mmCIF file of C-alpha atoms in Angstrom:
data_model
loop_
_atom_site.group_PDB
_atom_site.id
_atom_site.type_symbol
_atom_site.label_atom_id
_atom_site.label_comp_id
_atom_site.label_asym_id
_atom_site.label_seq_id
_atom_site.Cartn_x
_atom_site.Cartn_y
_atom_site.Cartn_z
ATOM 1 C CA MET A 91 0.039 0.011 -0.083
ATOM 2 C CA LYS A 92 1.414 3.451 -1.061
ATOM 3 C CA ASN A 93 1.975 5.967 1.752
ATOM 4 C CA LYS A 94 -0.277 8.786 1.936
ATOM 5 C CA PRO A 95 1.568 11.895 0.423
ATOM 6 C CA TYR A 96 3.092 14.230 2.919
ATOM 7 C CA LEU A 97 2.122 17.720 2.204
ATOM 8 C CA ILE A 98 4.193 20.601 3.458
ATOM 9 C CA ALA A 99 2.814 24.187 3.279
ATOM 10 C CA GLU A 100 5.731 26.586 3.404
ATOM 11 C CA ILE A 101 5.282 30.007 4.871
ATOM 12 C CA ALA A 102 8.916 31.197 4.245
ATOM 13 C CA GLN A 103 8.914 34.998 4.323
ATOM 14 C CA ALA A 104 5.027 35.434 3.754
ATOM 15 C CA HIS A 105 4.612 36.685 7.340
ATOM 16 C CA ASP A 106 6.985 39.751 6.358
ATOM 17 C CA GLY A 107 8.508 39.922 9.705
ATOM 18 C CA SER A 108 5.104 40.080 11.537
ATOM 19 C CA LEU A 109 4.792 37.605 14.449
ATOM 20 C CA GLY A 110 0.966 38.048 14.346
ATOM 21 C CA ILE A 111 0.581 37.437 10.677
ATOM 22 C CA LEU A 112 2.736 34.300 11.252
ATOM 23 C CA HIS A 113 0.423 33.052 14.021
ATOM 24 C CA SER A 114 -2.420 33.711 11.599
ATOM 25 C CA TYR A 115 -0.882 31.607 8.792
ATOM 26 C CA ILE A 116 -0.571 28.613 11.437
ATOM 27 C CA ASP A 117 -4.259 28.742 12.270
ATOM 28 C CA ALA A 118 -5.234 28.959 8.486
ATOM 29 C CA VAL A 119 -2.987 26.193 7.396
ATOM 30 C CA ALA A 120 -4.170 24.052 10.044
ATOM 31 C CA GLN A 121 -7.747 24.064 8.381
ATOM 32 C CA THR A 122 -6.446 23.040 4.893
ATOM 33 C CA GLY A 123 -5.735 19.340 5.634
ATOM 34 C CA VAL A 124 -1.991 19.288 5.093
ATOM 35 C CA GLN A 125 0.372 17.594 7.386
ATOM 36 C CA ALA A 126 3.154 20.003 8.203
ATOM 37 C CA ILE A 127 3.978 23.649 7.994
ATOM 38 C CA LYS A 128 7.548 24.901 7.051
ATOM 39 C CA PHE A 129 9.361 28.036 8.238
ATOM 40 C CA GLN A 130 12.644 29.381 7.367
ATOM 41 C CA MET A 131 14.848 30.537 10.138
ATOM 42 C CA HIS A 132 16.961 33.554 9.444
ATOM 43 C CA ILE A 133 19.541 34.913 11.841
ATOM 44 C CA ALA A 134 21.055 37.797 9.940
ATOM 45 C CA GLU A 135 24.518 38.106 11.477
ATOM 46 C CA ALA A 136 24.980 34.257 11.438
ATOM 47 C CA GLU A 137 24.214 33.706 7.782
ATOM 48 C CA SER A 138 24.607 36.984 5.773
ATOM 49 C CA SER A 139 26.309 40.402 5.386
ATOM 50 C CA ILE A 140 25.619 43.687 3.835
ATOM 51 C CA HIS A 141 27.351 42.627 0.738
ATOM 52 C CA GLU A 142 24.493 39.845 -0.108
ATOM 53 C CA PRO A 143 22.761 41.099 -3.159
ATOM 54 C CA PHE A 144 19.176 41.052 -3.580
ATOM 55 C CA ARG A 145 17.594 37.979 -5.530
ATOM 56 C CA VAL A 146 14.911 40.224 -6.919
ATOM 57 C CA GLN A 147 14.739 43.965 -6.020
ATOM 58 C CA PHE A 148 11.116 43.708 -4.363
ATOM 59 C CA SER A 149 11.753 45.570 -0.857
ATOM 60 C CA LYS A 150 10.621 49.243 -0.562
ATOM 61 C CA GLU A 151 11.808 49.535 3.077
ATOM 62 C CA ASP A 152 15.079 47.520 3.199
ATOM 63 C CA ALA A 153 18.222 49.111 1.907
ATOM 64 C CA THR A 154 20.028 45.764 1.987
ATOM 65 C CA ARG A 155 19.294 42.084 1.691
ATOM 66 C CA PHE A 156 20.907 41.854 5.207
ATOM 67 C CA ASP A 157 18.430 44.501 6.454
ATOM 68 C CA TYR A 158 15.704 42.360 5.124
ATOM 69 C CA TRP A 159 16.879 39.117 6.949
ATOM 70 C CA LYS A 160 17.051 41.346 10.066
ATOM 71 C CA ARG A 161 13.481 42.315 9.528
ATOM 72 C CA MET A 162 12.500 38.641 9.194
ATOM 73 C CA GLU A 163 14.035 37.459 12.457
ATOM 74 C CA PHE A 164 12.206 36.206 15.664
ATOM 75 C CA THR A 165 13.767 35.603 18.915
ATOM 76 C CA LEU A 166 14.270 32.148 20.316
ATOM 77 C CA ALA A 167 11.486 32.587 22.762
ATOM 78 C CA GLN A 168 9.085 33.667 19.841
ATOM 79 C CA TRP A 169 10.301 30.575 17.918
ATOM 80 C CA GLN A 170 9.461 28.421 20.998
ATOM 81 C CA GLU A 171 5.882 29.898 20.954
ATOM 82 C CA ILE A 172 5.565 29.238 17.217
ATOM 83 C CA LYS A 173 6.514 25.611 17.718
ATOM 84 C CA THR A 174 3.945 25.374 20.527
ATOM 85 C CA HIS A 175 1.187 26.689 18.283
ATOM 86 C CA CYS A 176 2.076 24.213 15.541
ATOM 87 C CA ASP A 177 1.618 21.565 18.088
ATOM 88 C CA ALA A 178 -1.633 22.792 19.228
ATOM 89 C CA VAL A 179 -3.182 22.637 15.899
ATOM 90 C CA GLY A 180 -1.697 19.336 14.830
ATOM 91 C CA LEU A 181 0.972 20.708 12.307
ATOM 92 C CA ASP A 182 4.349 19.001 12.100
ATOM 93 C CA PHE A 183 6.802 22.129 12.635
ATOM 94 C CA ILE A 184 9.594 21.796 9.835
ATOM 95 C CA CYS A 185 12.125 24.528 9.244
ATOM 96 C CA SER A 186 15.013 25.372 7.066
ATOM 97 C CA PRO A 187 18.036 26.581 8.788
ATOM 98 C CA PHE A 188 20.459 28.990 7.093
ATOM 99 C CA SER A 189 23.213 28.843 9.817
ATOM 100 C CA ASN A 190 24.707 26.530 12.253
ATOM 101 C CA LEU A 191 23.287 28.827 14.934
ATOM 102 C CA ALA A 192 19.865 28.329 13.579
ATOM 103 C CA VAL A 193 20.351 24.585 13.911
ATOM 104 C CA ASP A 194 21.173 25.163 17.518
ATOM 105 C CA TRP A 195 18.048 26.993 17.981
ATOM 106 C CA LEU A 196 15.942 24.475 16.239
ATOM 107 C CA GLU A 197 17.263 21.590 18.503
ATOM 108 C CA ILE A 198 16.128 23.710 21.553
ATOM 109 C CA ILE A 199 12.737 24.211 20.069
ATOM 110 C CA GLY A 200 12.448 20.616 18.913
ATOM 111 C CA VAL A 201 11.930 20.517 15.121
ATOM 112 C CA LYS A 202 10.482 17.487 13.707
ATOM 113 C CA ALA A 203 12.676 17.592 10.559
ATOM 114 C CA TYR A 204 15.203 19.753 8.634
ATOM 115 C CA LYS A 205 14.562 21.124 5.242
ATOM 116 C CA VAL A 206 17.800 21.954 3.340
ATOM 117 C CA GLY A 207 17.111 24.681 0.742
ATOM 118 C CA SER A 208 18.516 24.634 -2.892
ATOM 119 C CA GLY A 209 21.243 27.174 -2.026
ATOM 120 C CA GLU A 210 22.479 24.944 0.978
ATOM 121 C CA VAL A 211 22.841 21.686 -0.633
ATOM 122 C CA ASN A 212 26.625 21.805 -0.891
ATOM 123 C CA ASN A 213 27.067 23.663 2.357
ATOM 124 C CA PHE A 214 28.826 20.622 4.087
ATOM 125 C CA LEU A 215 29.468 22.796 7.260
ATOM 126 C CA LEU A 216 25.643 23.177 7.597
ATOM 127 C CA LEU A 217 24.981 19.598 6.639
ATOM 128 C CA GLU A 218 27.541 18.264 9.099
ATOM 129 C CA LYS A 219 25.738 20.405 11.893
ATOM 130 C CA ILE A 220 22.372 18.865 10.753
ATOM 131 C CA ALA A 221 23.715 15.434 10.364
ATOM 132 C CA GLN A 222 24.783 15.542 14.126
ATOM 133 C CA THR A 223 21.140 16.109 15.218
ATOM 134 C CA GLY A 224 20.140 12.753 13.910
ATOM 135 C CA LYS A 225 16.860 14.209 12.654
ATOM 136 C CA PRO A 226 15.381 13.429 9.232
ATOM 137 C CA VAL A 227 16.451 15.655 6.378
ATOM 138 C CA ILE A 228 14.566 16.782 3.264
ATOM 139 C CA ILE A 229 16.907 17.982 0.346
ATOM 140 C CA SER A 230 15.827 20.327 -2.376
ATOM 141 C CA SER A 231 17.702 19.580 -5.687
ATOM 142 C CA GLY A 232 16.793 22.978 -7.432
ATOM 143 C CA MET A 233 20.151 24.468 -8.090
ATOM 144 C CA SER A 234 22.421 21.390 -7.952
ATOM 145 C CA ASN A 235 23.408 19.166 -10.997
ATOM 146 C CA PHE A 236 23.797 15.293 -10.365
ATOM 147 C CA GLU A 237 27.539 15.661 -9.817
ATOM 148 C CA GLU A 238 26.945 18.037 -6.972
ATOM 149 C CA LEU A 239 23.961 15.836 -5.719
ATOM 150 C CA ASP A 240 26.140 12.850 -5.637
ATOM 151 C CA GLN A 241 28.567 14.384 -3.311
ATOM 152 C CA THR A 242 25.852 15.655 -0.828
ATOM 153 C CA ILE A 243 23.792 12.171 -0.914
ATOM 154 C CA ALA A 244 27.326 10.417 -0.369
ATOM 155 C CA PHE A 245 27.969 12.630 2.618
ATOM 156 C CA LEU A 246 24.509 12.149 4.041
ATOM 157 C CA LYS A 247 24.860 8.315 3.695
ATOM 158 C CA SER A 248 28.082 8.334 5.150
ATOM 159 C CA LYS A 249 26.648 10.070 8.278
ATOM 160 C CA LYS A 250 23.583 7.564 8.248
ATOM 161 C CA VAL A 251 21.252 10.446 7.867
ATOM 162 C CA ASP A 252 17.601 9.688 7.252
ATOM 163 C CA PHE A 253 16.876 11.786 4.141
ATOM 164 C CA SER A 254 14.534 12.381 1.186
ATOM 165 C CA ILE A 255 15.087 14.415 -1.922
ATOM 166 C CA LEU A 256 12.789 16.778 -3.728
ATOM 167 C CA GLN A 257 12.880 17.705 -7.411
ATOM 168 C CA CYS A 258 12.936 21.473 -7.377
ATOM 169 C CA THR A 259 13.246 24.202 -9.966
ATOM 170 C CA THR A 260 14.537 27.347 -8.553
ATOM 171 C CA ALA A 261 12.334 29.887 -10.631
ATOM 172 C CA TYR A 262 9.422 31.969 -9.262
ATOM 173 C CA PRO A 263 7.055 31.128 -10.581
ATOM 174 C CA THR A 264 8.079 28.037 -12.446
ATOM 175 C CA LYS A 265 6.849 27.512 -15.926
ATOM 176 C CA PRO A 266 5.573 24.068 -17.091
ATOM 177 C CA GLU A 267 8.348 23.492 -19.354
ATOM 178 C CA HIS A 268 10.705 23.670 -16.298
ATOM 179 C CA TYR A 269 8.784 21.479 -13.905
ATOM 180 C CA GLY A 270 11.140 18.518 -14.462
ATOM 181 C CA PHE A 271 8.672 15.816 -13.421
ATOM 182 C CA ASP A 272 11.004 13.285 -15.338
ATOM 183 C CA VAL A 273 13.646 14.028 -12.824
ATOM 184 C CA MET A 274 11.675 12.536 -10.050
ATOM 185 C CA GLN A 275 12.125 9.183 -11.420
ATOM 186 C CA GLU A 276 15.738 9.739 -12.098
ATOM 187 C CA LEU A 277 16.252 10.777 -8.377
ATOM 188 C CA LYS A 278 14.325 7.702 -7.087
ATOM 189 C CA GLU A 279 16.440 5.243 -9.361
ATOM 190 C CA ARG A 280 19.834 6.918 -8.638
ATOM 191 C CA TYR A 281 19.326 7.560 -4.778
ATOM 192 C CA GLN A 282 16.821 4.722 -3.792
ATOM 193 C CA VAL A 283 15.054 7.015 -1.201
ATOM 194 C CA PRO A 284 11.730 8.716 -0.898
ATOM 195 C CA ILE A 285 11.353 11.422 -3.510
ATOM 196 C CA GLY A 286 8.902 14.407 -3.757
ATOM 197 C CA PHE A 287 8.328 17.765 -5.598
ATOM 198 C CA SER A 288 8.947 21.362 -4.320
ATOM 199 C CA ASP A 289 6.665 23.463 -6.288
ATOM 200 C CA HIS A 290 6.892 27.230 -7.216
ATOM 201 C CA SER A 291 4.340 27.149 -9.941
ATOM 202 C CA ALA A 292 1.444 28.769 -8.042
ATOM 203 C CA LYS A 293 -0.914 26.196 -9.714
ATOM 204 C CA VAL A 294 -3.036 23.509 -8.200
ATOM 205 C CA SER A 295 -2.579 21.340 -11.119
ATOM 206 C CA THR A 296 1.147 21.016 -10.649
ATOM 207 C CA GLY A 297 1.091 19.423 -7.239
ATOM 208 C CA ILE A 298 -1.828 17.171 -8.347
ATOM 209 C CA ALA A 299 0.246 15.810 -11.278
ATOM 210 C CA ALA A 300 3.519 15.517 -9.215
ATOM 211 C CA VAL A 301 1.483 13.222 -6.723
ATOM 212 C CA ALA A 302 0.012 11.234 -9.579
ATOM 213 C CA LEU A 303 3.504 10.707 -10.856
ATOM 214 C CA GLY A 304 5.039 9.483 -7.924
ATOM 215 C CA ALA A 305 5.845 12.350 -5.557
ATOM 216 C CA GLU A 306 5.733 11.041 -2.061
ATOM 217 C CA ILE A 307 6.321 14.462 -0.472
ATOM 218 C CA LEU A 308 4.917 17.830 -1.809
ATOM 219 C CA GLU A 309 6.096 20.995 -0.708
ATOM 220 C CA PHE A 310 4.512 24.471 -1.974
ATOM 221 C CA HIS A 311 4.462 28.026 -0.660
ATOM 222 C CA VAL A 312 1.172 29.450 0.703
ATOM 223 C CA VAL A 313 0.008 32.899 0.780
ATOM 224 C CA PHE A 314 -3.278 34.741 1.790
ATOM 225 C CA HIS A 315 -3.287 36.403 -1.526
ATOM 226 C CA ARG A 316 -0.665 36.295 -4.190
ATOM 227 C CA SER A 317 -0.746 40.135 -4.650
ATOM 228 C CA MET A 318 0.661 40.526 -0.957
ATOM 229 C CA PHE A 319 4.194 41.746 -0.464
ATOM 230 C CA GLY A 320 7.139 39.418 -0.498
ATOM 231 C CA PRO A 321 9.496 37.830 -2.861
ATOM 232 C CA ASP A 322 7.453 34.381 -2.819
ATOM 233 C CA ALA A 323 3.954 35.584 -3.123
ATOM 234 C CA ILE A 324 3.755 35.275 -6.895
ATOM 235 C CA ALA A 325 4.799 31.727 -6.732
ATOM 236 C CA SER A 326 2.503 30.514 -4.068
ATOM 237 C CA LEU A 327 -0.709 28.845 -3.513
ATOM 238 C CA THR A 328 -3.680 30.485 -1.715
ATOM 239 C CA LEU A 329 -5.199 28.859 1.282
ATOM 240 C CA GLU A 330 -8.329 28.200 -0.651
ATOM 241 C CA GLU A 331 -6.279 26.718 -3.445
ATOM 242 C CA THR A 332 -4.393 24.642 -0.877
ATOM 243 C CA LYS A 333 -7.629 23.018 0.364
ATOM 244 C CA GLN A 334 -8.489 22.008 -3.319
ATOM 245 C CA LEU A 335 -4.991 20.445 -3.741
ATOM 246 C CA VAL A 336 -5.371 18.496 -0.548
ATOM 247 C CA ALA A 337 -8.762 17.176 -1.628
ATOM 248 C CA ALA A 338 -7.332 16.201 -4.989
ATOM 249 C CA VAL A 339 -4.237 14.582 -3.525
ATOM 250 C CA ASN A 340 -6.502 12.624 -0.931
ATOM 251 C CA ASP A 341 -8.638 11.282 -4.094
ATOM 252 C CA ILE A 342 -5.455 10.252 -5.732
ATOM 253 C CA TYR A 343 -4.159 8.313 -2.759
ATOM 254 C CA ILE A 344 -7.454 6.553 -2.571
ATOM 255 C CA ALA A 345 -7.162 5.628 -6.288
ATOM 256 C CA GLN A 346 -3.569 4.524 -6.017
ATOM 257 C CA ASN A 347 -4.575 2.173 -3.372
ATOM 258 C CA SER A 348 -7.648 0.722 -4.951
ATOM 259 C CA PRO A 349 -6.733 -1.640 -7.623
ATOM 260 C CA VAL A 350 -9.632 -2.508 -10.114
ATOM 261 C CA ASN A 351 -9.831 -6.307 -11.283
ATOM 262 C CA LYS A 352 -10.525 -5.906 -15.013
ATOM 263 C CA ASN A 353 -10.904 -9.577 -15.290
ATOM 264 C CA SER A 354 -14.177 -9.241 -13.391
ATOM 265 C CA ASN A 355 -17.183 -7.344 -14.127
ATOM 266 C CA ASP A 356 -19.739 -8.815 -11.612
ATOM 267 C CA ASP A 357 -20.314 -5.455 -10.085
ATOM 268 C CA PHE A 358 -21.825 -4.297 -13.591
ATOM 269 C CA LYS A 359 -24.527 -6.931 -14.169
ATOM 270 C CA ALA A 360 -27.253 -4.790 -13.438
ATOM 271 C CA LEU A 361 -25.949 -1.813 -15.472
ATOM 272 C CA LYS A 362 -25.029 -4.206 -18.397
ATOM 273 C CA SER A 363 -28.636 -5.374 -18.651
ATOM 274 C CA ILE A 364 -29.638 -1.699 -18.847
ATOM 275 C CA PHE A 365 -27.049 -0.578 -21.299
ATOM 276 C CA GLU A 366 -26.662 -3.625 -23.460
ATOM 277 C CA LYS A 367 -29.079 -4.432 -26.365
ATOM 278 C CA SER A 368 -31.137 -7.079 -28.107
ATOM 279 C CA LEU A 369 -31.584 -7.410 -31.951
ATOM 280 C CA ALA A 370 -34.810 -5.940 -33.519
ATOM 281 C CA ILE A 371 -36.058 -5.528 -37.065
ATOM 282 C CA ASN A 372 -35.797 -2.036 -38.524
ATOM 283 C CA LYS A 373 -38.679 -2.357 -41.164
ATOM 284 C CA ASN A 374 -41.865 -4.487 -41.820
ATOM 285 C CA LEU A 375 -40.605 -7.981 -43.088
ATOM 286 C CA PRO A 376 -42.918 -10.818 -44.209
ATOM 287 C CA ALA A 377 -42.522 -14.406 -43.348
ATOM 288 C CA GLY A 378 -39.952 -16.122 -45.487
ATOM 289 C CA HIS A 379 -37.857 -13.063 -45.787
ATOM 290 C CA THR A 380 -33.889 -13.762 -45.675
ATOM 291 C CA LEU A 381 -32.275 -11.433 -43.064
ATOM 292 C CA THR A 382 -29.452 -9.208 -44.084
ATOM 293 C CA PHE A 383 -27.584 -6.800 -42.067
ATOM 294 C CA ALA A 384 -29.465 -3.817 -43.476
ATOM 295 C CA ASP A 385 -32.674 -5.356 -41.769
ATOM 296 C CA LEU A 386 -31.296 -5.211 -38.274
ATOM 297 C CA GLU A 387 -31.311 -2.799 -35.444
ATOM 298 C CA SER A 388 -30.258 -3.048 -31.769
ATOM 299 C CA LYS A 389 -32.542 -2.008 -28.951
ATOM 300 C CA LYS A 390 -32.571 -1.780 -25.055
ATOM 301 C CA PRO A 391 -32.833 -3.690 -22.987
ATOM 302 C CA LYS A 392 -30.966 -6.758 -23.186
ATOM 303 C CA GLY A 393 -32.847 -9.970 -22.781
ATOM 304 C CA PHE A 394 -35.848 -9.234 -24.885
ATOM 305 C CA GLY A 395 -34.437 -10.590 -28.223
ATOM 306 C CA ILE A 396 -31.297 -12.228 -29.481
ATOM 307 C CA SER A 397 -28.235 -10.454 -28.143
ATOM 308 C CA ALA A 398 -26.917 -7.655 -30.591
ATOM 309 C CA ALA A 399 -23.479 -9.167 -29.882
ATOM 310 C CA ASP A 400 -24.680 -12.317 -31.875
ATOM 311 C CA PHE A 401 -25.971 -10.444 -34.959
ATOM 312 C CA GLN A 402 -23.794 -12.375 -37.183
ATOM 313 C CA GLU A 403 -25.702 -15.793 -36.527
ATOM 314 C CA VAL A 404 -28.905 -14.387 -37.778
ATOM 315 C CA ILE A 405 -27.775 -12.975 -41.157
ATOM 316 C CA GLY A 406 -28.890 -15.387 -44.071
ATOM 317 C CA ARG A 407 -31.771 -17.046 -42.026
ATOM 318 C CA LYS A 408 -35.220 -16.884 -42.911
ATOM 319 C CA LEU A 409 -38.258 -15.432 -40.940
ATOM 320 C CA LYS A 410 -40.992 -17.908 -39.969
ATOM 321 C CA VAL A 411 -43.420 -15.127 -39.087
ATOM 322 C CA ASP A 412 -44.285 -11.632 -40.279
ATOM 323 C CA LYS A 413 -42.306 -9.040 -38.310
ATOM 324 C CA THR A 414 -43.387 -5.357 -37.744
ATOM 325 C CA GLN A 415 -40.820 -2.618 -37.615
ATOM 326 C CA TRP A 416 -38.910 -2.284 -34.271
ATOM 327 C CA ASP A 417 -40.051 -5.797 -33.262
ATOM 328 C CA PHE A 418 -37.615 -7.584 -31.326
ATOM 329 C CA LEU A 419 -36.126 -10.706 -33.031
ATOM 330 C CA ASN A 420 -36.077 -14.109 -31.185
ATOM 331 C CA GLU A 421 -34.743 -17.343 -31.923
ATOM 332 C CA GLU A 422 -38.426 -18.689 -32.379
ATOM 333 C CA ASP A 423 -38.871 -16.073 -35.277
ATOM 334 C CA LEU A 424 -36.353 -17.811 -37.267
ATOM 335 C CA ALA A 425 -36.471 -20.937 -39.454
#
């Protein structure tokens, strides 16, 4: 039996540095049916500097990317409250650290699993720190080629880390020609671990397709509205779209675990008697007439005449009696 796909709603920077908005997201996400909520823990001094360039120039209030990360920070005590809130509403708390200090904080908080973002896949200092925790790790493959991934996977295996890997395209939003659904199977065959899909397309259909094609984990950004401020809003699903996705994925899960026996159609006996047909005459024909294909019609229901499936057996036979147009044709009518 296939496991139910593990759905992760990522908040990332959608809270825009507001603790109140972040807690609002936790309550909203808890109503969608996903299993996990994911955050990013940014501690500006530990992970960045004033020399870091903006990925996209979106901010109207932050002079530097470093200033933006400062504005996205929460204290350790606030993070502990966030984790407590997630526990209270039944959401797994998952987080991406971007510094070793963030890992220390997440261990204090009690994170369930670590997500390693695309830009950190080859950061072996951070990977070593995470490996030392013994927690499960989810790797995003977005900016890495197979040669780089091979090194990271070899490292994780050498540390006996329980890990999974997501196909991911680092583009916001991602266009269909860049989804890379084919890569999921390549990852599965190459690394023999659970695989999934990290989505930035802002489309419900993408996640549905990914699960149908074998994604065991599905991660996607969520936002109250795609016109909200922030770098990821345009590549996110709304909360209503998230509910639609969850419902669709649950249907796929049921379908994948409900094999249909095509060798048996016993369940359709009643319907077959309604939909299948009997042979009939399409014109007035006298006794002694030799039947041709052009004389025959099929009419519902089955069982009131010779089966329409057996029409070839009556062609060339003579009528024993007169038949009126649209009469059913039975064996006793034939010589």
